[in-house]
Amino acid sequence: VLRIAGRFRIGGRAIAAVELRAGHINDSFVVSTASGRRFLLQRVNRYVFPNPARVMENIVRITRHLERRLGPESARRRLTLVPAVDGGMWSETAAKEGPADWWRMYELIEDTTTELRASTPEQAFLAAQAFGRFEMQFIDLPSPPLHETIPGFHATLNRFEALDRALAAARASVAGKARHRQATAEIRSVAGHRSLAAGLSGTAARKLPRRTVHNDCKISNILFDRTTGEALCVVDLDTTMPGLAAYDFGDMVRSMSHRADEDAQNTAEAQVDLELFAALAQGYLDGAGFLTAAERRSLVDGALVLTLEQAVRFLTDHLDGDVYFRVERPGQNLDRCRVQLALLESLLARDGDLRRIVGGATT
């Protein structure tokens, strides 16, 4: 890792690297130099992002656009790529097998912290406001649109087709059959909600404007000021690409509107908290004041669809043998699926309340 760090313009010698295990996808390391500066070094996951050039081309455009829009004094409010010594914005290294590894480096934003869940409505408001402002900052992004780094990322019907393939494959092996048996109740539950998958793909949804959206709006993708608690910077830009505002709001609701851990083994707390939900709605609409009336009406549909979609994705990965989302223990992806399904039932039970809250939120 230190050798890879030396491929970037860090202004000195890299002397230490500590791996961060918080993320599900990429490999991340905090690199320290002899002069005391610190950087974030990441290896792009080639399984998730088979075309890393598109990912990096997007991130270069995103970071440069934010610098132009926010100004050079805004370094704590945006990610800054560190150039490679060869003048590029990333570096490739030969892998032991398969395609080359792609590496990138960011300047580390010091004196910040991340959260795994929203502990208060105030914190939920700040996170949602930050994601809304993030979208607002790309209203004037010059053409062409950003690349789709994962084509069909929120094509929920396609996610069900992937689940169908995983179910068929699981029945064909001894290990797969065991995983299938573990997930019998979840497979039945997901099948019962399959009709919801079309919630953002019908005629009305196809008329919604496509925005530049983040597509992974978890609170852990916000850097908060360690002293003031201010939401400073949106991170994890790999899936920032064209999409619907409802995708981002739905991601916020599925990850921040309840008090359960993402992989809780007891789903009792995976119930929508209306106070947290209201804070998310108000914060997001405060930040994303550009939304049309039709987009506002789609937000609760986004919450339902994205919660179901994430349950399907976790279930699919469990059946596939945990090849996509990083796990620390057997059954972790199945537990993640159960949390999302419990939350979905809660959201459906309070559907009318959720729509009234969004309808009453001000911009």
GROMACS .gro file of N, CA and C in nm, residues 213-320:
model
  324
  213VAL      N    1  -2.782   1.267  -0.931
  213VAL     CA    2  -2.811   1.224  -0.794
  213VAL      C    3  -2.699   1.136  -0.742
  214HIS      N    4  -2.692   1.125  -0.609
  214HIS     CA    5  -2.581   1.055  -0.544
  214HIS      C    6  -2.597   0.904  -0.550
  215ASN      N    7  -2.717   0.855  -0.527
  215ASN     CA    8  -2.750   0.712  -0.537
  215ASN      C    9  -2.699   0.626  -0.422
  216ASP      N   10  -2.646   0.685  -0.317
  216ASP     CA   11  -2.607   0.606  -0.199
  216ASP      C   12  -2.615   0.695  -0.076
  217CYS      N   13  -2.735   0.746  -0.051
  217CYS     CA   14  -2.753   0.850   0.052
  217CYS      C   15  -2.770   0.792   0.192
  218LYS      N   16  -2.664   0.732   0.242
  218LYS     CA   17  -2.658   0.688   0.381
  218LYS      C   18  -2.589   0.796   0.463
  219ILE      N   19  -2.621   0.802   0.592
  219ILE     CA   20  -2.558   0.904   0.675
  219ILE      C   21  -2.408   0.881   0.686
  220SER      N   22  -2.363   0.758   0.666
  220SER     CA   23  -2.219   0.731   0.671
  220SER      C   24  -2.145   0.793   0.554
  221ASN      N   25  -2.219   0.844   0.456
  221ASN     CA   26  -2.156   0.912   0.343
  221ASN      C   27  -2.158   1.063   0.358
  222ILE      N   28  -2.172   1.110   0.482
  222ILE     CA   29  -2.160   1.251   0.516
  222ILE      C   30  -2.047   1.266   0.616
  223LEU      N   31  -1.958   1.361   0.593
  223LEU     CA   32  -1.857   1.397   0.693
  223LEU      C   33  -1.911   1.512   0.777
  224PHE      N   34  -1.914   1.491   0.910
  224PHE     CA   35  -1.958   1.594   1.004
  224PHE      C   36  -1.837   1.657   1.072
  225ASP      N   37  -1.845   1.787   1.096
  225ASP     CA   38  -1.739   1.854   1.171
  225ASP      C   39  -1.733   1.797   1.312
  226ARG      N   40  -1.614   1.756   1.354
  226ARG     CA   41  -1.599   1.689   1.483
  226ARG      C   42  -1.637   1.780   1.599
  227THR      N   43  -1.620   1.911   1.583
  227THR     CA   44  -1.647   2.005   1.692
  227THR      C   45  -1.789   2.058   1.689
  228THR      N   46  -1.834   2.104   1.573
  228THR     CA   47  -1.963   2.171   1.564
  228THR      C   48  -2.079   2.079   1.528
  229GLY      N   49  -2.049   1.961   1.471
  229GLY     CA   50  -2.155   1.872   1.425
  229GLY      C   51  -2.213   1.910   1.292
  230GLU      N   52  -2.159   2.012   1.227
  230GLU     CA   53  -2.210   2.056   1.097
  230GLU      C   54  -2.185   1.949   0.991
  231ALA      N   55  -2.283   1.930   0.902
  231ALA     CA   56  -2.265   1.839   0.788
  231ALA      C   57  -2.181   1.910   0.684
  232LEU      N   58  -2.057   1.865   0.666
  232LEU     CA   59  -1.962   1.936   0.581
  232LEU      C   60  -1.960   1.889   0.437
  233CYS      N   61  -1.946   1.759   0.418
  233CYS     CA   62  -1.908   1.709   0.286
  233CYS      C   63  -1.975   1.576   0.255
  234VAL      N   64  -2.029   1.565   0.135
  234VAL     CA   65  -2.083   1.438   0.084
  234VAL      C   66  -1.968   1.360   0.021
  235VAL      N   67  -1.956   1.232   0.058
  235VAL     CA   68  -1.847   1.149   0.007
  235VAL      C   69  -1.905   1.026  -0.065
  236ASP      N   70  -1.815   0.939  -0.111
  236ASP     CA   71  -1.850   0.816  -0.182
  236ASP      C   72  -1.928   0.849  -0.309
  237LEU      N   73  -1.856   0.898  -0.409
  237LEU     CA   74  -1.917   0.954  -0.530
  237LEU      C   75  -1.928   0.854  -0.645
  238ASP      N   76  -1.896   0.728  -0.621
  238ASP     CA   77  -1.886   0.631  -0.730
  238ASP      C   78  -2.016   0.613  -0.808
  239THR      N   79  -2.130   0.625  -0.740
  239THR     CA   80  -2.259   0.603  -0.807
  239THR      C   81  -2.330   0.734  -0.838
  240THR      N   82  -2.262   0.847  -0.827
  240THR     CA   83  -2.323   0.974  -0.866
  240THR      C   84  -2.339   0.976  -1.017
  241MET      N   85  -2.463   0.987  -1.062
  241MET     CA   86  -2.493   0.975  -1.205
  241MET      C   87  -2.637   1.018  -1.227
  242PRO      N   88  -2.686   1.019  -1.349
  242PRO     CA   89  -2.824   1.060  -1.373
  242PRO      C   90  -2.923   0.965  -1.307
  243GLY      N   91  -3.030   1.022  -1.252
  243GLY     CA   92  -3.132   0.942  -1.186
  243GLY      C   93  -3.245   1.030  -1.136
  244LEU      N   94  -3.330   0.973  -1.053
  244LEU     CA   95  -3.446   1.044  -0.999
  244LEU      C   96  -3.418   1.093  -0.858
  245ALA      N   97  -3.475   1.208  -0.824
  245ALA     CA   98  -3.464   1.259  -0.687
  245ALA      C   99  -3.520   1.157  -0.588
  246ALA      N  100  -3.624   1.085  -0.628
  246ALA     CA  101  -3.685   0.986  -0.539
  246ALA      C  102  -3.588   0.876  -0.500
  247TYR      N  103  -3.487   0.847  -0.585
  247TYR     CA  104  -3.387   0.748  -0.548
  247TYR      C  105  -3.312   0.793  -0.423
  248ASP      N  106  -3.268   0.917  -0.424
  248ASP     CA  107  -3.188   0.965  -0.311
  248ASP      C  108  -3.273   0.977  -0.185
  249PHE      N  109  -3.394   1.030  -0.197
  249PHE     CA  110  -3.478   1.040  -0.078
  249PHE      C  111  -3.510   0.900  -0.026
  250GLY      N  112  -3.538   0.807  -0.116
  250GLY     CA  113  -3.566   0.671  -0.073
  250GLY      C  114  -3.450   0.609   0.001
  251ASP      N  115  -3.328   0.633  -0.046
  251ASP     CA  116  -3.209   0.583   0.023
  251ASP      C  117  -3.198   0.642   0.163
  252MET      N  118  -3.228   0.771   0.176
  252MET     CA  119  -3.223   0.834   0.308
  252MET      C  120  -3.323   0.769   0.403
  253VAL      N  121  -3.444   0.747   0.355
  253VAL     CA  122  -3.547   0.690   0.441
  253VAL      C  123  -3.512   0.548   0.481
  254ARG      N  124  -3.465   0.467   0.386
  254ARG     CA  125  -3.437   0.328   0.420
  254ARG      C  126  -3.321   0.315   0.517
  255SER      N  127  -3.232   0.416   0.519
  255SER     CA  128  -3.114   0.406   0.604
  255SER      C  129  -3.118   0.495   0.728
  256MET      N  130  -3.205   0.599   0.729
  256MET     CA  131  -3.200   0.696   0.839
  256MET      C  132  -3.331   0.720   0.911
  257SER      N  133  -3.441   0.656   0.870
  257SER     CA  134  -3.570   0.687   0.932
  257SER      C  135  -3.604   0.594   1.047
  258HIS      N  136  -3.510   0.511   1.088
  258HIS     CA  137  -3.534   0.415   1.196
  258HIS      C  138  -3.408   0.408   1.281
  259ARG      N  139  -3.412   0.330   1.388
  259ARG     CA  140  -3.300   0.328   1.483
  259ARG      C  141  -3.230   0.192   1.488
  260ALA      N  142  -3.254   0.107   1.391
  260ALA     CA  143  -3.189  -0.024   1.388
  260ALA      C  144  -3.054  -0.015   1.316
  261ASP      N  145  -2.958  -0.096   1.361
  261ASP     CA  146  -2.835  -0.111   1.285
  261ASP      C  147  -2.867  -0.177   1.152
  262GLU      N  148  -2.786  -0.149   1.051
  262GLU     CA  149  -2.813  -0.204   0.919
  262GLU      C  150  -2.819  -0.356   0.920
  263ASP      N  151  -2.737  -0.419   1.006
  263ASP     CA  152  -2.731  -0.565   1.010
  263ASP      C  153  -2.781  -0.620   1.143
  264ALA      N  154  -2.876  -0.549   1.206
  264ALA     CA  155  -2.928  -0.592   1.336
  264ALA      C  156  -2.987  -0.732   1.326
  265GLN      N  157  -2.959  -0.813   1.427
  265GLN     CA  158  -3.014  -0.948   1.428
  265GLN      C  159  -3.151  -0.953   1.495
  266ASN      N  160  -3.189  -0.842   1.557
  266ASN     CA  161  -3.324  -0.823   1.610
  266ASN      C  162  -3.383  -0.703   1.537
  267THR      N  163  -3.491  -0.722   1.466
  267THR     CA  164  -3.545  -0.615   1.381
  267THR      C  165  -3.648  -0.528   1.453
  268ALA      N  166  -3.657  -0.538   1.586
  268ALA     CA  167  -3.760  -0.464   1.658
  268ALA      C  168  -3.750  -0.313   1.636
  269GLU      N  169  -3.627  -0.262   1.618
  269GLU     CA  170  -3.611  -0.118   1.600
  269GLU      C  171  -3.619  -0.075   1.454
  270ALA      N  172  -3.640  -0.168   1.365
  270ALA     CA  173  -3.651  -0.135   1.222
  270ALA      C  174  -3.793  -0.092   1.190
  271GLN      N  175  -3.838   0.012   1.260
  271GLN     CA  176  -3.970   0.070   1.242
  271GLN      C  177  -3.953   0.218   1.211
  272VAL      N  178  -4.030   0.269   1.116
  272VAL     CA  179  -4.015   0.409   1.080
  272VAL      C  180  -4.048   0.497   1.200
  273ASP      N  181  -3.960   0.591   1.228
  273ASP     CA  182  -3.978   0.691   1.332
  273ASP      C  183  -4.028   0.817   1.260
  274LEU      N  184  -4.152   0.856   1.285
  274LEU     CA  185  -4.209   0.967   1.210
  274LEU      C  186  -4.136   1.098   1.235
  275GLU      N  187  -4.076   1.113   1.352
  275GLU     CA  188  -4.000   1.235   1.379
  275GLU      C  189  -3.874   1.238   1.292
  276LEU      N  190  -3.805   1.124   1.282
  276LEU     CA  191  -3.688   1.118   1.195
  276LEU      C  192  -3.730   1.136   1.049
  277PHE      N  193  -3.840   1.073   1.010
  277PHE     CA  194  -3.886   1.086   0.871
  277PHE      C  195  -3.918   1.231   0.838
  278ALA      N  196  -3.987   1.301   0.929
  278ALA     CA  197  -4.021   1.441   0.904
  278ALA      C  198  -3.895   1.526   0.892
  279ALA      N  199  -3.794   1.496   0.973
  279ALA     CA  200  -3.668   1.571   0.965
  279ALA      C  201  -3.600   1.547   0.831
  280LEU      N  202  -3.605   1.423   0.783
  280LEU     CA  203  -3.546   1.393   0.652
  280LEU      C  204  -3.619   1.468   0.541
  281ALA      N  205  -3.752   1.466   0.546
  281ALA     CA  206  -3.830   1.534   0.442
  281ALA      C  207  -3.802   1.683   0.443
  282GLN      N  208  -3.804   1.743   0.562
  282GLN     CA  209  -3.782   1.888   0.569
  282GLN      C  210  -3.639   1.924   0.529
  283GLY      N  211  -3.542   1.846   0.574
  283GLY     CA  212  -3.403   1.875   0.540
  283GLY      C  213  -3.377   1.860   0.391
  284TYR      N  214  -3.429   1.753   0.332
  284TYR     CA  215  -3.406   1.730   0.190
  284TYR      C  216  -3.471   1.839   0.105
  285LEU      N  217  -3.595   1.874   0.136
  285LEU     CA  218  -3.663   1.976   0.058
  285LEU      C  219  -3.602   2.113   0.080
  286ASP      N  220  -3.545   2.136   0.197
  286ASP     CA  221  -3.474   2.262   0.222
  286ASP      C  222  -3.350   2.271   0.133
  287GLY      N  223  -3.280   2.159   0.118
  287GLY     CA  224  -3.159   2.159   0.036
  287GLY      C  225  -3.187   2.152  -0.113
  288ALA      N  226  -3.292   2.078  -0.150
  288ALA     CA  227  -3.324   2.056  -0.292
  288ALA      C  228  -3.451   2.133  -0.328
  289GLY      N  229  -3.445   2.264  -0.314
  289GLY     CA  230  -3.562   2.347  -0.337
  289GLY      C  231  -3.607   2.353  -0.481
  290PHE      N  232  -3.533   2.291  -0.571
  290PHE     CA  233  -3.565   2.294  -0.714
  290PHE      C  234  -3.667   2.189  -0.755
  291LEU      N  235  -3.707   2.099  -0.665
  291LEU     CA  236  -3.793   1.987  -0.704
  291LEU      C  237  -3.929   2.035  -0.755
  292THR      N  238  -3.980   1.967  -0.856
  292THR     CA  239  -4.113   1.997  -0.907
  292THR      C  240  -4.218   1.933  -0.816
  293ALA      N  241  -4.344   1.971  -0.835
  293ALA     CA  242  -4.452   1.912  -0.756
  293ALA      C  243  -4.461   1.761  -0.781
  294ALA      N  244  -4.441   1.720  -0.905
  294ALA     CA  245  -4.445   1.576  -0.936
  294ALA      C  246  -4.332   1.501  -0.866
  295GLU      N  247  -4.214   1.561  -0.860
  295GLU     CA  248  -4.103   1.498  -0.789
  295GLU      C  249  -4.135   1.484  -0.641
  296ARG      N  250  -4.193   1.587  -0.582
  296ARG     CA  251  -4.229   1.578  -0.440
  296ARG      C  252  -4.328   1.465  -0.417
  297ARG      N  253  -4.424   1.451  -0.507
  297ARG     CA  254  -4.523   1.343  -0.491
  297ARG      C  255  -4.459   1.205  -0.504
  298SER      N  256  -4.346   1.197  -0.571
  298SER     CA  257  -4.280   1.067  -0.592
  298SER      C  258  -4.192   1.024  -0.475
  299LEU      N  259  -4.169   1.111  -0.378
  299LEU     CA  260  -4.068   1.082  -0.276
  299LEU      C  261  -4.104   0.963  -0.189
  300VAL      N  262  -4.230   0.952  -0.148
  300VAL     CA  263  -4.267   0.837  -0.064
  300VAL      C  264  -4.261   0.708  -0.146
  301ASP      N  265  -4.299   0.715  -0.273
  301ASP     CA  266  -4.281   0.597  -0.359
  301ASP      C  267  -4.134   0.556  -0.363
  302GLY      N  268  -4.046   0.656  -0.368
  302GLY     CA  269  -3.903   0.626  -0.364
  302GLY      C  270  -3.863   0.553  -0.237
  303ALA      N  271  -3.921   0.594  -0.124
  303ALA     CA  272  -3.888   0.528   0.002
  303ALA      C  273  -3.931   0.381   0.000
  304LEU      N  274  -4.049   0.354  -0.052
  304LEU     CA  275  -4.097   0.216  -0.058
  304LEU      C  276  -4.013   0.132  -0.154
  305VAL      N  277  -3.991   0.185  -0.273
  305VAL     CA  278  -3.920   0.108  -0.375
  305VAL      C  279  -3.775   0.084  -0.335
  306LEU      N  280  -3.707   0.187  -0.284
  306LEU     CA  281  -3.565   0.170  -0.250
  306LEU      C  282  -3.546   0.076  -0.131
  307THR      N  283  -3.639   0.077  -0.037
  307THR     CA  284  -3.628  -0.015   0.077
  307THR      C  285  -3.646  -0.159   0.029
  308LEU      N  286  -3.745  -0.181  -0.056
  308LEU     CA  287  -3.764  -0.314  -0.114
  308LEU      C  288  -3.644  -0.354  -0.198
  309GLU      N  289  -3.598  -0.263  -0.282
  309GLU     CA  290  -3.485  -0.293  -0.370
  309GLU      C  291  -3.362  -0.334  -0.289
  310GLN      N  292  -3.336  -0.263  -0.180
  310GLN     CA  293  -3.217  -0.296  -0.101
  310GLN      C  294  -3.234  -0.432  -0.034
  311ALA      N  295  -3.355  -0.463   0.010
  311ALA     CA  296  -3.379  -0.597   0.065
  311ALA      C  297  -3.350  -0.704  -0.040
  312VAL      N  298  -3.394  -0.680  -0.162
  312VAL     CA  299  -3.370  -0.776  -0.271
  312VAL      C  300  -3.221  -0.789  -0.298
  313ARG      N  301  -3.149  -0.679  -0.297
  313ARG     CA  302  -3.005  -0.684  -0.324
  313ARG      C  303  -2.932  -0.763  -0.215
  314PHE      N  304  -2.965  -0.738  -0.089
  314PHE     CA  305  -2.900  -0.812   0.020
  314PHE      C  306  -2.935  -0.961   0.011
  315LEU      N  307  -3.061  -0.992  -0.019
  315LEU     CA  308  -3.102  -1.132  -0.030
  315LEU      C  309  -3.031  -1.200  -0.146
  316THR      N  310  -3.022  -1.131  -0.259
  316THR     CA  311  -2.952  -1.188  -0.375
  316THR      C  312  -2.807  -1.218  -0.342
  317ASP      N  313  -2.741  -1.126  -0.273
  317ASP     CA  314  -2.600  -1.147  -0.241
  317ASP      C  315  -2.583  -1.261  -0.141
  318HIS      N  316  -2.676  -1.273  -0.048
  318HIS     CA  317  -2.673  -1.388   0.044
  318HIS      C  318  -2.680  -1.519  -0.035
  319LEU      N  319  -2.772  -1.527  -0.128
  319LEU     CA  320  -2.788  -1.650  -0.207
  319LEU      C  321  -2.667  -1.676  -0.296
  320ASP      N  322  -2.604  -1.568  -0.344
  320ASP     CA  323  -2.487  -1.581  -0.432
  320ASP      C  324  -2.359  -1.614  -0.355
   0.00000   0.00000   0.00000
